[in-house]
PDB file of C-alpha atoms in Angstrom:
ATOM      1  CA  MET A  18     -60.060  30.145 -34.074  1.00 84.00           C
ATOM      2  CA  THR A  19     -61.922  30.111 -30.748  1.00 92.00           C
ATOM      3  CA  LYS A  20     -59.406  29.701 -27.836  1.00 96.00           C
ATOM      4  CA  LYS A  21     -60.076  26.871 -25.467  1.00 97.00           C
ATOM      5  CA  VAL A  22     -59.904  27.172 -21.696  1.00 98.00           C
ATOM      6  CA  LEU A  23     -59.698  24.529 -18.996  1.00 98.00           C
ATOM      7  CA  VAL A  24     -61.432  25.260 -15.809  1.00 98.00           C
ATOM      8  CA  VAL A  25     -60.343  22.834 -13.031  1.00 98.00           C
ATOM      9  CA  ASP A  26     -62.229  23.165  -9.693  1.00 97.00           C
ATOM     10  CA  ASP A  27     -63.856  20.714  -7.388  1.00 96.00           C
ATOM     11  CA  SER A  28     -66.893  23.019  -6.716  1.00 95.00           C
ATOM     12  CA  ARG A  29     -69.540  22.593  -9.525  1.00 95.00           C
ATOM     13  CA  SER A  30     -71.102  26.126  -8.699  1.00 94.00           C
ATOM     14  CA  VAL A  31     -67.578  27.484  -9.568  1.00 95.00           C
ATOM     15  CA  ARG A  32     -67.090  25.447 -12.515  1.00 96.00           C
ATOM     16  CA  ASP A  33     -70.527  26.292 -13.739  1.00 95.00           C
ATOM     17  CA  SER A  34     -70.232  30.082 -13.297  1.00 94.00           C
ATOM     18  CA  LEU A  35     -66.920  30.170 -14.952  1.00 96.00           C
ATOM     19  CA  PHE A  36     -68.107  28.100 -18.041  1.00 96.00           C
ATOM     20  CA  GLU A  37     -70.910  30.915 -18.360  1.00 95.00           C
ATOM     21  CA  LEU A  38     -68.652  33.668 -17.971  1.00 96.00           C
ATOM     22  CA  LEU A  39     -65.799  32.457 -20.253  1.00 97.00           C
ATOM     23  CA  SER A  40     -68.327  31.325 -22.782  1.00 97.00           C
ATOM     24  CA  SER A  41     -69.981  34.473 -23.055  1.00 96.00           C
ATOM     25  CA  GLY A  42     -66.551  35.985 -23.507  1.00 96.00           C
ATOM     26  CA  GLY A  43     -66.087  33.989 -26.476  1.00 96.00           C
ATOM     27  CA  TYR A  44     -64.116  31.144 -25.302  1.00 97.00           C
ATOM     28  CA  ASP A  45     -64.561  27.329 -25.734  1.00 97.00           C
ATOM     29  CA  VAL A  46     -64.692  26.159 -22.307  1.00 97.00           C
ATOM     30  CA  VAL A  47     -63.901  22.467 -20.869  1.00 97.00           C
ATOM     31  CA  THR A  48     -64.060  21.520 -17.330  1.00 98.00           C
ATOM     32  CA  ALA A  49     -62.404  19.076 -14.703  1.00 98.00           C
ATOM     33  CA  GLU A  50     -63.646  18.427 -11.278  1.00 96.00           C
ATOM     34  CA  ASP A  51     -60.188  18.063  -9.383  1.00 97.00           C
ATOM     35  CA  GLY A  52     -56.473  18.004  -9.893  1.00 97.00           C
ATOM     36  CA  LEU A  53     -56.353  14.502 -11.346  1.00 97.00           C
ATOM     37  CA  ASP A  54     -59.040  14.820 -13.753  1.00 97.00           C
ATOM     38  CA  GLY A  55     -57.424  18.252 -14.625  1.00 98.00           C
ATOM     39  CA  VAL A  56     -54.196  16.382 -15.687  1.00 98.00           C
ATOM     40  CA  GLU A  57     -55.901  13.740 -17.624  1.00 97.00           C
ATOM     41  CA  ARG A  58     -57.742  16.528 -19.541  1.00 97.00           C
ATOM     42  CA  ILE A  59     -54.733  18.549 -20.282  1.00 97.00           C
ATOM     43  CA  GLU A  60     -53.032  15.360 -21.578  1.00 96.00           C
ATOM     44  CA  ARG A  61     -55.972  14.547 -23.729  1.00 95.00           C
ATOM     45  CA  THR A  62     -56.382  17.942 -25.175  1.00 93.00           C
ATOM     46  CA  THR A  63     -54.002  19.404 -27.731  1.00 87.00           C
ATOM     47  CA  ASP A  64     -55.218  23.004 -28.308  1.00 93.00           C
ATOM     48  CA  LEU A  65     -55.621  24.507 -24.863  1.00 96.00           C
ATOM     49  CA  SER A  66     -54.849  28.247 -24.707  1.00 97.00           C
ATOM     50  CA  LEU A  67     -55.102  28.478 -20.834  1.00 98.00           C
ATOM     51  CA  VAL A  68     -55.827  26.382 -17.703  1.00 98.00           C
ATOM     52  CA  ILE A  69     -57.559  28.124 -14.688  1.00 98.00           C
ATOM     53  CA  CYS A  70     -56.956  25.890 -11.638  1.00 98.00           C
ATOM     54  CA  ASP A  71     -58.215  25.817  -8.018  1.00 97.00           C
ATOM     55  CA  VAL A  72     -55.650  24.915  -5.333  1.00 95.00           C
ATOM     56  CA  ASN A  73     -57.482  23.194  -2.463  1.00 93.00           C
ATOM     57  CA  MET A  74     -58.998  20.093  -4.133  1.00 94.00           C
ATOM     58  CA  PRO A  75     -59.361  16.419  -3.399  1.00 93.00           C
ATOM     59  CA  ARG A  76     -57.285  13.660  -5.049  1.00 93.00           C
ATOM     60  CA  LEU A  77     -54.825  15.843  -6.551  1.00 96.00           C
ATOM     61  CA  THR A  78     -54.183  19.687  -5.539  1.00 96.00           C
ATOM     62  CA  GLY A  79     -53.752  22.528  -7.758  1.00 97.00           C
ATOM     63  CA  MET A  80     -50.111  22.807  -6.731  1.00 97.00           C
ATOM     64  CA  ASP A  81     -49.571  19.167  -7.529  1.00 97.00           C
ATOM     65  CA  LEU A  82     -51.293  19.576 -10.911  1.00 98.00           C
ATOM     66  CA  LEU A  83     -48.868  22.406 -11.585  1.00 97.00           C
ATOM     67  CA  ARG A  84     -45.960  20.249 -10.421  1.00 97.00           C
ATOM     68  CA  ARG A  85     -47.057  17.256 -12.727  1.00 97.00           C
ATOM     69  CA  VAL A  86     -47.884  19.341 -15.816  1.00 97.00           C
ATOM     70  CA  LYS A  87     -45.037  21.657 -15.723  1.00 97.00           C
ATOM     71  CA  SER A  88     -42.448  18.796 -15.256  1.00 96.00           C
ATOM     72  CA  GLN A  89     -43.365  17.814 -18.840  1.00 95.00           C
ATOM     73  CA  PRO A  90     -41.628  19.878 -21.443  1.00 95.00           C
ATOM     74  CA  ALA A  91     -44.658  19.555 -23.722  1.00 94.00           C
ATOM     75  CA  TYR A  92     -46.462  21.846 -21.522  1.00 95.00           C
ATOM     76  CA  ALA A  93     -43.706  24.417 -20.434  1.00 93.00           C
ATOM     77  CA  LYS A  94     -45.605  27.052 -22.341  1.00 94.00           C
ATOM     78  CA  LEU A  95     -49.000  26.283 -21.334  1.00 97.00           C
ATOM     79  CA  PRO A  96     -50.238  29.157 -19.194  1.00 97.00           C
ATOM     80  CA  ILE A  97     -51.691  27.961 -15.820  1.00 98.00           C
ATOM     81  CA  LEU A  98     -53.599  30.532 -13.754  1.00 98.00           C
ATOM     82  CA  MET A  99     -54.416  29.681 -10.190  1.00 97.00           C
ATOM     83  CA  LEU A 100     -57.820  30.719  -8.823  1.00 95.00           C
ATOM     84  CA  THR A 101     -58.017  30.176  -5.095  1.00 94.00           C
ATOM     85  CA  THR A 102     -58.983  31.460  -1.698  1.00 91.00           C
ATOM     86  CA  GLU A 103     -55.310  30.695  -0.610  1.00 90.00           C
ATOM     87  CA  GLY A 104     -53.347  33.945  -0.252  1.00 90.00           C
ATOM     88  CA  ARG A 105     -50.115  33.196   1.669  1.00 88.00           C
ATOM     89  CA  ALA A 106     -47.083  34.608   0.018  1.00 90.00           C
ATOM     90  CA  GLU A 107     -45.000  31.625   0.385  1.00 89.00           C
ATOM     91  CA  VAL A 108     -47.506  29.417  -1.488  1.00 92.00           C
ATOM     92  CA  ILE A 109     -47.960  31.947  -4.124  1.00 94.00           C
ATOM     93  CA  ARG A 110     -44.142  32.188  -4.468  1.00 95.00           C
ATOM     94  CA  GLU A 111     -43.931  28.455  -4.800  1.00 96.00           C
ATOM     95  CA  ALA A 112     -46.495  28.342  -7.522  1.00 97.00           C
ATOM     96  CA  LYS A 113     -44.454  31.116  -9.445  1.00 97.00           C
ATOM     97  CA  GLN A 114     -41.513  28.809  -9.246  1.00 97.00           C
ATOM     98  CA  LEU A 115     -43.315  25.888 -10.339  1.00 97.00           C
ATOM     99  CA  GLY A 116     -44.442  27.696 -13.384  1.00 96.00           C
ATOM    100  CA  ALA A 117     -47.924  29.381 -12.960  1.00 97.00           C
ATOM    101  CA  CYS A 118     -48.610  32.306 -14.975  1.00 97.00           C
ATOM    102  CA  GLY A 119     -50.650  34.104 -12.130  1.00 96.00           C
ATOM    103  CA  TRP A 120     -52.551  33.886  -9.194  1.00 96.00           C
ATOM    104  CA  ILE A 121     -56.008  35.287  -8.211  1.00 95.00           C
ATOM    105  CA  VAL A 122     -57.496  35.241  -4.895  1.00 93.00           C
ATOM    106  CA  LYS A 123     -61.233  34.479  -4.658  1.00 89.00           C
ATOM    107  CA  PRO A 124     -63.719  36.095  -4.713  1.00 85.00           C
ATOM    108  CA  VAL A 125     -62.972  37.968  -7.733  1.00 90.00           C
ATOM    109  CA  SER A 126     -65.208  40.187  -9.924  1.00 91.00           C
ATOM    110  CA  PRO A 127     -66.336  38.471 -13.057  1.00 93.00           C
ATOM    111  CA  ASN A 128     -65.010  41.415 -15.280  1.00 94.00           C
ATOM    112  CA  ASN A 129     -61.701  41.432 -13.913  1.00 94.00           C
ATOM    113  CA  LEU A 130     -61.259  37.745 -14.254  1.00 95.00           C
ATOM    114  CA  LEU A 131     -62.517  37.977 -17.903  1.00 96.00           C
ATOM    115  CA  ALA A 132     -60.129  40.946 -18.353  1.00 96.00           C
ATOM    116  CA  THR A 133     -57.134  38.561 -16.993  1.00 96.00           C
ATOM    117  CA  VAL A 134     -58.011  35.830 -19.036  1.00 97.00           C
ATOM    118  CA  ARG A 135     -58.039  38.011 -22.151  1.00 96.00           C
ATOM    119  CA  LYS A 136     -54.708  39.270 -21.083  1.00 95.00           C
ATOM    120  CA  VAL A 137     -53.215  35.895 -20.694  1.00 95.00           C
ATOM    121  CA  ALA A 138     -54.836  33.855 -23.364  1.00 93.00           C
ATOM    122  CA  GLY A 139     -55.897  36.449 -25.947  1.00 88.00           C
ATOM    123  CA  LEU A 140     -59.313  36.272 -27.681  1.00 79.00           C
TER     124      LEU A 140
ATOM    125  CA  MET B  19     -55.565  29.621  29.448  1.00 62.00           C
ATOM    126  CA  THR B  20     -52.323  31.657  29.145  1.00 68.00           C
ATOM    127  CA  ASN B  21     -52.076  35.233  27.871  1.00 70.00           C
ATOM    128  CA  GLN B  22     -50.757  33.910  24.511  1.00 67.00           C
ATOM    129  CA  GLN B  23     -53.361  31.423  24.215  1.00 68.00           C
ATOM    130  CA  GLU B  24     -55.962  34.113  24.870  1.00 72.00           C
ATOM    131  CA  TRP B  25     -54.244  36.269  22.177  1.00 73.00           C
ATOM    132  CA  VAL B  26     -54.448  33.654  19.435  1.00 72.00           C
ATOM    133  CA  PHE B  27     -58.146  33.201  20.236  1.00 72.00           C
ATOM    134  CA  ASP B  28     -58.925  36.994  20.380  1.00 74.00           C
ATOM    135  CA  GLU B  29     -57.171  37.261  16.952  1.00 73.00           C
ATOM    136  CA  ILE B  30     -59.226  34.219  15.511  1.00 73.00           C
ATOM    137  CA  ASP B  31     -62.346  35.693  17.017  1.00 72.00           C
ATOM    138  CA  SER B  32     -61.699  39.118  15.601  1.00 74.00           C
ATOM    139  CA  VAL B  33     -60.724  37.680  12.078  1.00 75.00           C
ATOM    140  CA  ILE B  34     -63.887  35.271  11.851  1.00 74.00           C
ATOM    141  CA  ARG B  35     -66.080  38.380  12.836  1.00 72.00           C
ATOM    142  CA  THR B  36     -64.472  40.460   9.987  1.00 73.00           C
ATOM    143  CA  CYS B  37     -64.765  37.699   7.430  1.00 72.00           C
ATOM    144  CA  CYS B  38     -68.351  36.758   8.044  1.00 72.00           C
ATOM    145  CA  GLY B  39     -69.307  40.485   7.918  1.00 71.00           C
ATOM    146  CA  ALA B  40     -67.421  40.709   4.592  1.00 71.00           C
ATOM    147  CA  MET B  41     -69.035  37.553   3.185  1.00 70.00           C
ATOM    148  CA  PHE B  42     -72.607  37.799   4.631  1.00 68.00           C
ATOM    149  CA  GLY B  43     -73.047  41.482   5.203  1.00 64.00           C
ATOM    150  CA  PRO B  44     -71.686  43.619   7.990  1.00 57.00           C
ATOM    151  CA  GLU B  45     -75.171  44.525   9.219  1.00 51.00           C
ATOM    152  CA  ARG B  46     -75.481  40.795  10.464  1.00 51.00           C
ATOM    153  CA  VAL B  47     -72.455  40.655  12.458  1.00 48.00           C
ATOM    154  CA  PRO B  48     -73.544  40.656  16.123  1.00 47.00           C
ATOM    155  CA  SER B  49     -72.619  43.350  18.480  1.00 41.00           C
ATOM    156  CA  ALA B  50     -71.799  41.018  21.313  1.00 42.00           C
ATOM    157  CA  TRP B  51     -70.296  37.434  21.195  1.00 43.00           C
ATOM    158  CA  ALA B  52     -71.692  34.644  23.228  1.00 44.00           C
ATOM    159  CA  SER B  53     -70.806  31.169  24.051  1.00 46.00           C
ATOM    160  CA  PRO B  54     -73.839  28.658  23.586  1.00 45.00           C
ATOM    161  CA  GLU B  55     -75.626  27.732  26.787  1.00 47.00           C
ATOM    162  CA  PRO B  56     -75.129  24.052  27.552  1.00 45.00           C
ATOM    163  CA  GLY B  57     -78.105  22.068  26.535  1.00 46.00           C
ATOM    164  CA  THR B  58     -79.536  24.747  24.434  1.00 47.00           C
ATOM    165  CA  GLU B  59     -81.220  23.056  21.445  1.00 48.00           C
ATOM    166  CA  VAL B  60     -81.576  24.974  18.166  1.00 48.00           C
ATOM    167  CA  ARG B  61     -83.992  23.003  16.224  1.00 49.00           C
ATOM    168  CA  ALA B  62     -84.553  24.540  12.653  1.00 50.00           C
ATOM    169  CA  THR B  63     -87.998  24.083  10.844  1.00 55.00           C
ATOM    170  CA  SER B  64     -86.419  22.997   8.002  1.00 64.00           C
ATOM    171  CA  PRO B  65     -82.846  21.237   7.455  1.00 72.00           C
ATOM    172  CA  ASP B  66     -79.875  23.576   7.661  1.00 83.00           C
ATOM    173  CA  LEU B  67     -76.565  23.201   5.848  1.00 89.00           C
ATOM    174  CA  PHE B  68     -73.579  22.464   7.985  1.00 89.00           C
ATOM    175  CA  SER B  69     -70.220  23.013   6.390  1.00 90.00           C
ATOM    176  CA  PHE B  70     -67.146  21.805   8.381  1.00 90.00           C
ATOM    177  CA  ILE B  71     -63.660  23.019   7.631  1.00 91.00           C
ATOM    178  CA  ASP B  72     -60.560  21.604   9.489  1.00 89.00           C
ATOM    179  CA  PHE B  73     -57.650  23.740   9.810  1.00 88.00           C
ATOM    180  CA  GLU B  74     -54.083  23.255  11.230  1.00 88.00           C
ATOM    181  CA  GLY B  75     -50.804  25.156  11.912  1.00 86.00           C
ATOM    182  CA  PRO B  76     -47.980  25.385  14.062  1.00 83.00           C
ATOM    183  CA  ASP B  77     -49.978  27.538  16.579  1.00 77.00           C
ATOM    184  CA  VAL B  78     -53.406  26.227  16.421  1.00 81.00           C
ATOM    185  CA  ARG B  79     -55.703  23.520  15.086  1.00 82.00           C
ATOM    186  CA  GLY B  80     -59.428  23.062  15.086  1.00 82.00           C
ATOM    187  CA  MET B  81     -62.454  23.260  13.102  1.00 83.00           C
ATOM    188  CA  LEU B  82     -64.726  25.932  11.782  1.00 83.00           C
ATOM    189  CA  VAL B  83     -68.416  25.122  11.192  1.00 83.00           C
ATOM    190  CA  LEU B  84     -70.881  27.224   9.116  1.00 83.00           C
ATOM    191  CA  ARG B  85     -74.494  26.721   9.571  1.00 82.00           C
ATOM    192  CA  GLN B  86     -76.535  28.319   6.724  1.00 83.00           C
ATOM    193  CA  ARG B  87     -80.185  28.175   5.552  1.00 83.00           C
ATOM    194  CA  LYS B  88     -80.853  26.503   2.054  1.00 86.00           C
ATOM    195  CA  GLN B  89     -82.614  29.336   0.888  1.00 83.00           C
ATOM    196  CA  ASP B  90     -80.100  31.976   1.787  1.00 82.00           C
ATOM    197  CA  VAL B  91     -77.391  29.848   0.147  1.00 86.00           C
ATOM    198  CA  LEU B  92     -79.196  29.396  -3.036  1.00 87.00           C
ATOM    199  CA  ALA B  93     -80.184  33.024  -3.159  1.00 84.00           C
ATOM    200  CA  SER B  94     -76.405  33.994  -3.091  1.00 84.00           C
ATOM    201  CA  HIS B  95     -75.404  31.472  -5.905  1.00 87.00           C
ATOM    202  CA  PRO B  96     -73.540  33.073  -8.816  1.00 85.00           C
ATOM    203  CA  LEU B  97     -75.995  31.606 -11.221  1.00 86.00           C
ATOM    204  CA  PRO B  98     -79.360  31.859  -9.727  1.00 79.00           C
ATOM    205  CA  ARG B  99     -82.009  29.666 -11.055  1.00 80.00           C
ATOM    206  CA  LEU B 100     -85.357  28.584  -9.586  1.00 78.00           C
ATOM    207  CA  ASP B 101     -84.681  24.881 -10.252  1.00 83.00           C
ATOM    208  CA  ARG B 102     -81.446  24.638  -8.239  1.00 85.00           C
ATOM    209  CA  SER B 103     -81.239  21.022  -6.211  1.00 88.00           C
ATOM    210  CA  ASP B 104     -80.153  20.005  -2.852  1.00 90.00           C
ATOM    211  CA  ALA B 105     -76.884  19.092  -4.473  1.00 92.00           C
ATOM    212  CA  ASP B 106     -76.394  22.685  -5.738  1.00 92.00           C
ATOM    213  CA  ALA B 107     -77.029  23.940  -2.288  1.00 93.00           C
ATOM    214  CA  LEU B 108     -74.509  21.692  -0.741  1.00 94.00           C
ATOM    215  CA  ASP B 109     -71.965  22.552  -3.327  1.00 95.00           C
ATOM    216  CA  TRP B 110     -72.331  26.459  -3.096  1.00 93.00           C
ATOM    217  CA  ALA B 111     -72.647  26.201   0.856  1.00 92.00           C
ATOM    218  CA  SER B 112     -69.157  24.364   0.787  1.00 94.00           C
ATOM    219  CA  GLU B 113     -67.702  26.852  -1.486  1.00 93.00           C
ATOM    220  CA  ARG B 114     -68.980  29.795   0.731  1.00 89.00           C
ATOM    221  CA  ALA B 115     -67.370  28.089   3.557  1.00 89.00           C
ATOM    222  CA  ASN B 116     -64.207  27.643   1.604  1.00 92.00           C
ATOM    223  CA  GLN B 117     -64.034  31.337   0.801  1.00 89.00           C
ATOM    224  CA  VAL B 118     -64.695  32.189   4.548  1.00 85.00           C
ATOM    225  CA  ALA B 119     -61.984  29.799   5.676  1.00 88.00           C
ATOM    226  CA  GLY B 120     -59.579  31.374   2.904  1.00 89.00           C
ATOM    227  CA  ARG B 121     -60.236  34.942   4.214  1.00 86.00           C
ATOM    228  CA  ILE B 122     -59.791  33.755   7.788  1.00 84.00           C
ATOM    229  CA  ALA B 123     -56.423  32.042   6.835  1.00 87.00           C
ATOM    230  CA  ASN B 124     -55.084  34.998   5.091  1.00 87.00           C
ATOM    231  CA  ARG B 125     -55.825  37.418   7.775  1.00 82.00           C
ATOM    232  CA  LEU B 126     -54.422  35.218  10.509  1.00 82.00           C
ATOM    233  CA  ASN B 127     -51.178  34.874   8.457  1.00 84.00           C
ATOM    234  CA  VAL B 128     -50.640  38.405   8.383  1.00 82.00           C
ATOM    235  CA  LYS B 129     -51.069  38.465  12.226  1.00 78.00           C
ATOM    236  CA  GLY B 130     -48.401  35.663  12.371  1.00 80.00           C
ATOM    237  CA  VAL B 131     -50.854  32.784  13.125  1.00 81.00           C
ATOM    238  CA  SER B 132     -50.345  30.379  10.194  1.00 83.00           C
ATOM    239  CA  ILE B 133     -52.813  27.878   9.283  1.00 86.00           C
ATOM    240  CA  GLN B 134     -53.728  25.530   6.463  1.00 88.00           C
ATOM    241  CA  ILE B 135     -57.453  24.788   5.753  1.00 91.00           C
ATOM    242  CA  GLY B 136     -58.715  21.532   4.578  1.00 92.00           C
ATOM    243  CA  LEU B 137     -61.441  20.685   2.212  1.00 93.00           C
ATOM    244  CA  PRO B 138     -64.973  21.745   3.166  1.00 93.00           C
ATOM    245  CA  ALA B 139     -67.636  18.999   3.944  1.00 92.00           C
ATOM    246  CA  THR B 140     -71.247  19.958   3.997  1.00 94.00           C
ATOM    247  CA  VAL B 141     -74.149  18.121   5.151  1.00 91.00           C
ATOM    248  CA  TYR B 142     -77.940  18.600   5.846  1.00 89.00           C
ATOM    249  CA  GLY B 143     -78.794  18.617   9.471  1.00 81.00           C
ATOM    250  CA  ARG B 144     -81.598  19.696  11.760  1.00 72.00           C
ATOM    251  CA  THR B 145     -79.770  18.810  14.965  1.00 62.00           C
ATOM    252  CA  ASN B 146     -78.394  20.716  17.796  1.00 61.00           C
ATOM    253  CA  ASP B 147     -75.611  23.233  17.396  1.00 61.00           C
ATOM    254  CA  PRO B 148     -72.264  21.464  16.982  1.00 64.00           C
ATOM    255  CA  VAL B 149     -70.248  20.334  19.983  1.00 63.00           C
ATOM    256  CA  CYS B 150     -66.575  20.983  20.588  1.00 63.00           C
ATOM    257  CA  ASP B 151     -64.972  17.945  22.181  1.00 64.00           C
ATOM    258  CA  PHE B 152     -61.537  19.305  22.710  1.00 59.00           C
ATOM    259  CA  ASP B 153     -60.165  19.092  26.087  1.00 55.00           C
ATOM    260  CA  PRO B 154     -58.996  22.294  27.758  1.00 49.00           C
ATOM    261  CA  PRO B 155     -57.541  24.638  26.654  1.00 48.00           C
ATOM    262  CA  ALA B 156     -59.864  24.318  23.844  1.00 52.00           C
ATOM    263  CA  ARG B 157     -62.593  26.861  23.694  1.00 54.00           C
ATOM    264  CA  PHE B 158     -65.947  26.457  21.986  1.00 52.00           C
ATOM    265  CA  VAL B 159     -67.245  29.921  20.854  1.00 50.00           C
ATOM    266  CA  LEU B 160     -70.342  30.871  19.235  1.00 47.00           C
ATOM    267  CA  THR B 161     -68.688  33.554  17.027  1.00 46.00           C
ATOM    268  CA  TYR B 162     -71.477  34.609  14.935  1.00 50.00           C
ATOM    269  CA  GLU B 163     -75.253  34.450  15.063  1.00 51.00           C
ATOM    270  CA  GLY B 164     -77.276  36.250  12.340  1.00 50.00           C
ATOM    271  CA  GLU B 165     -80.439  35.695  10.417  1.00 46.00           C
ATOM    272  CA  SER B 166     -78.726  33.240   8.045  1.00 57.00           C
ATOM    273  CA  VAL B 167     -75.497  32.141   9.183  1.00 67.00           C
ATOM    274  CA  ARG B 168     -73.968  30.802  12.380  1.00 71.00           C
ATOM    275  CA  ALA B 169     -70.260  30.397  12.639  1.00 72.00           C
ATOM    276  CA  TYR B 170     -68.766  28.018  15.288  1.00 72.00           C
ATOM    277  CA  LEU B 171     -65.108  27.696  16.214  1.00 72.00           C
ATOM    278  CA  CYS B 172     -63.527  24.790  17.954  1.00 73.00           C
ATOM    279  CA  ALA B 173     -59.765  25.267  18.399  1.00 72.00           C
ATOM    280  CA  ARG B 174     -56.923  24.214  20.455  1.00 73.00           C
ATOM    281  CA  VAL B 175     -53.948  26.535  20.838  1.00 71.00           C
ATOM    282  CA  ARG B 176     -50.414  25.365  21.061  1.00 66.00           C
ATOM    283  CA  ASP B 177     -48.829  25.656  24.444  1.00 61.00           C
ATOM    284  CA  PRO B 178     -46.853  28.892  24.400  1.00 54.00           C
ATOM    285  CA  ASN B 179     -44.171  27.378  26.683  1.00 55.00           C
ATOM    286  CA  SER B 180     -43.096  25.177  23.629  1.00 53.00           C
ATOM    287  CA  ALA B 181     -42.802  28.483  21.518  1.00 48.00           C
ATOM    288  CA  THR B 182     -39.246  29.288  20.119  1.00 48.00           C
ATOM    289  CA  ASP B 183     -39.897  32.799  18.679  1.00 53.00           C
ATOM    290  CA  ASP B 184     -42.330  35.595  18.590  1.00 54.00           C
ATOM    291  CA  PRO B 185     -44.895  35.228  15.802  1.00 53.00           C
ATOM    292  CA  PRO B 186     -43.117  36.244  12.443  1.00 57.00           C
ATOM    293  CA  VAL B 187     -44.824  38.890  10.437  1.00 58.00           C
ATOM    294  CA  ARG B 188     -46.064  37.194   7.109  1.00 66.00           C
ATOM    295  CA  ARG B 189     -47.397  38.357   3.985  1.00 77.00           C
ATOM    296  CA  SER B 190     -50.840  37.390   2.365  1.00 79.00           C
ATOM    297  CA  THR B 191     -52.538  38.675  -0.596  1.00 82.00           C
ATOM    298  CA  SER B 192     -56.026  39.729  -0.119  1.00 79.00           C
ATOM    299  CA  GLU B 193     -59.370  38.804  -1.870  1.00 80.00           C
ATOM    300  CA  GLY B 194     -59.887  39.897  -5.405  1.00 82.00           C
ATOM    301  CA  ALA B 195     -55.875  40.289  -5.944  1.00 87.00           C
ATOM    302  CA  ILE B 196     -54.648  39.398  -9.389  1.00 90.00           C
ATOM    303  CA  LEU B 197     -51.015  38.677  -9.785  1.00 92.00           C
ATOM    304  CA  LEU B 198     -49.543  37.840 -13.063  1.00 92.00           C
ATOM    305  CA  PHE B 199     -46.007  36.558 -13.211  1.00 92.00           C
TER     306      PHE B 199
END
């Protein structure tokens, strides 16, 4: 069964490029354009294997998405990987405490990103 | 301007130069920096993309502006296509500005200057270079002028007399790093 990955990013360019990359890697990809859209998408989708989430977004930030989603027991095991330009140690530490499964600082090479997705979500 | 304020500006100048070089190619980083001459008008033959990002922290607050040409922005798009629209250029210009600002924030953090960046906003414009309207001790610096990108900084540094401690040493994770928990 094809694994489903949700990409949450307010940049359409980033969403499109991740869609292309992950689709070519064998994943079923769905997208959301900000944190609020992302939370709604997570709550509507039952078979997500991974969420890749930006941090700096309008309406609801990636950290707030993490907080909202991980406060619900139903999503305790849903892996959420943060993909962002943010690199401050204290923010990364907070994301880890909130339940993120990893942190990637943009820009990242497509091959490394795909390898990480395979490691976290499987294929 | 005090020595402490000069130090913060010098750090920001240095970091912006490094980050623009990393993003847009080191060969385009100018050998000398210059402030824009008052009244100098830079009128492009076609509209350029202006991306604005606010930043703020305990030591400094201000705005970074990147001026980019549409054709350069689209040429650097991760999914190059010939039929890219103006909206595509706006979106990718914002993301590029976001990545430059993120690099700047991460490097400044290591130097003990903590800032949080806002969301980028990008518009098309054919106007003069942006104007900094902060009162002294603000400084408006033309930080970068290459073939395709100009970066402008407008910042106000906190009065060092209100400082309580030396800048703490902080840690940042650099671009491309992948951390799995």
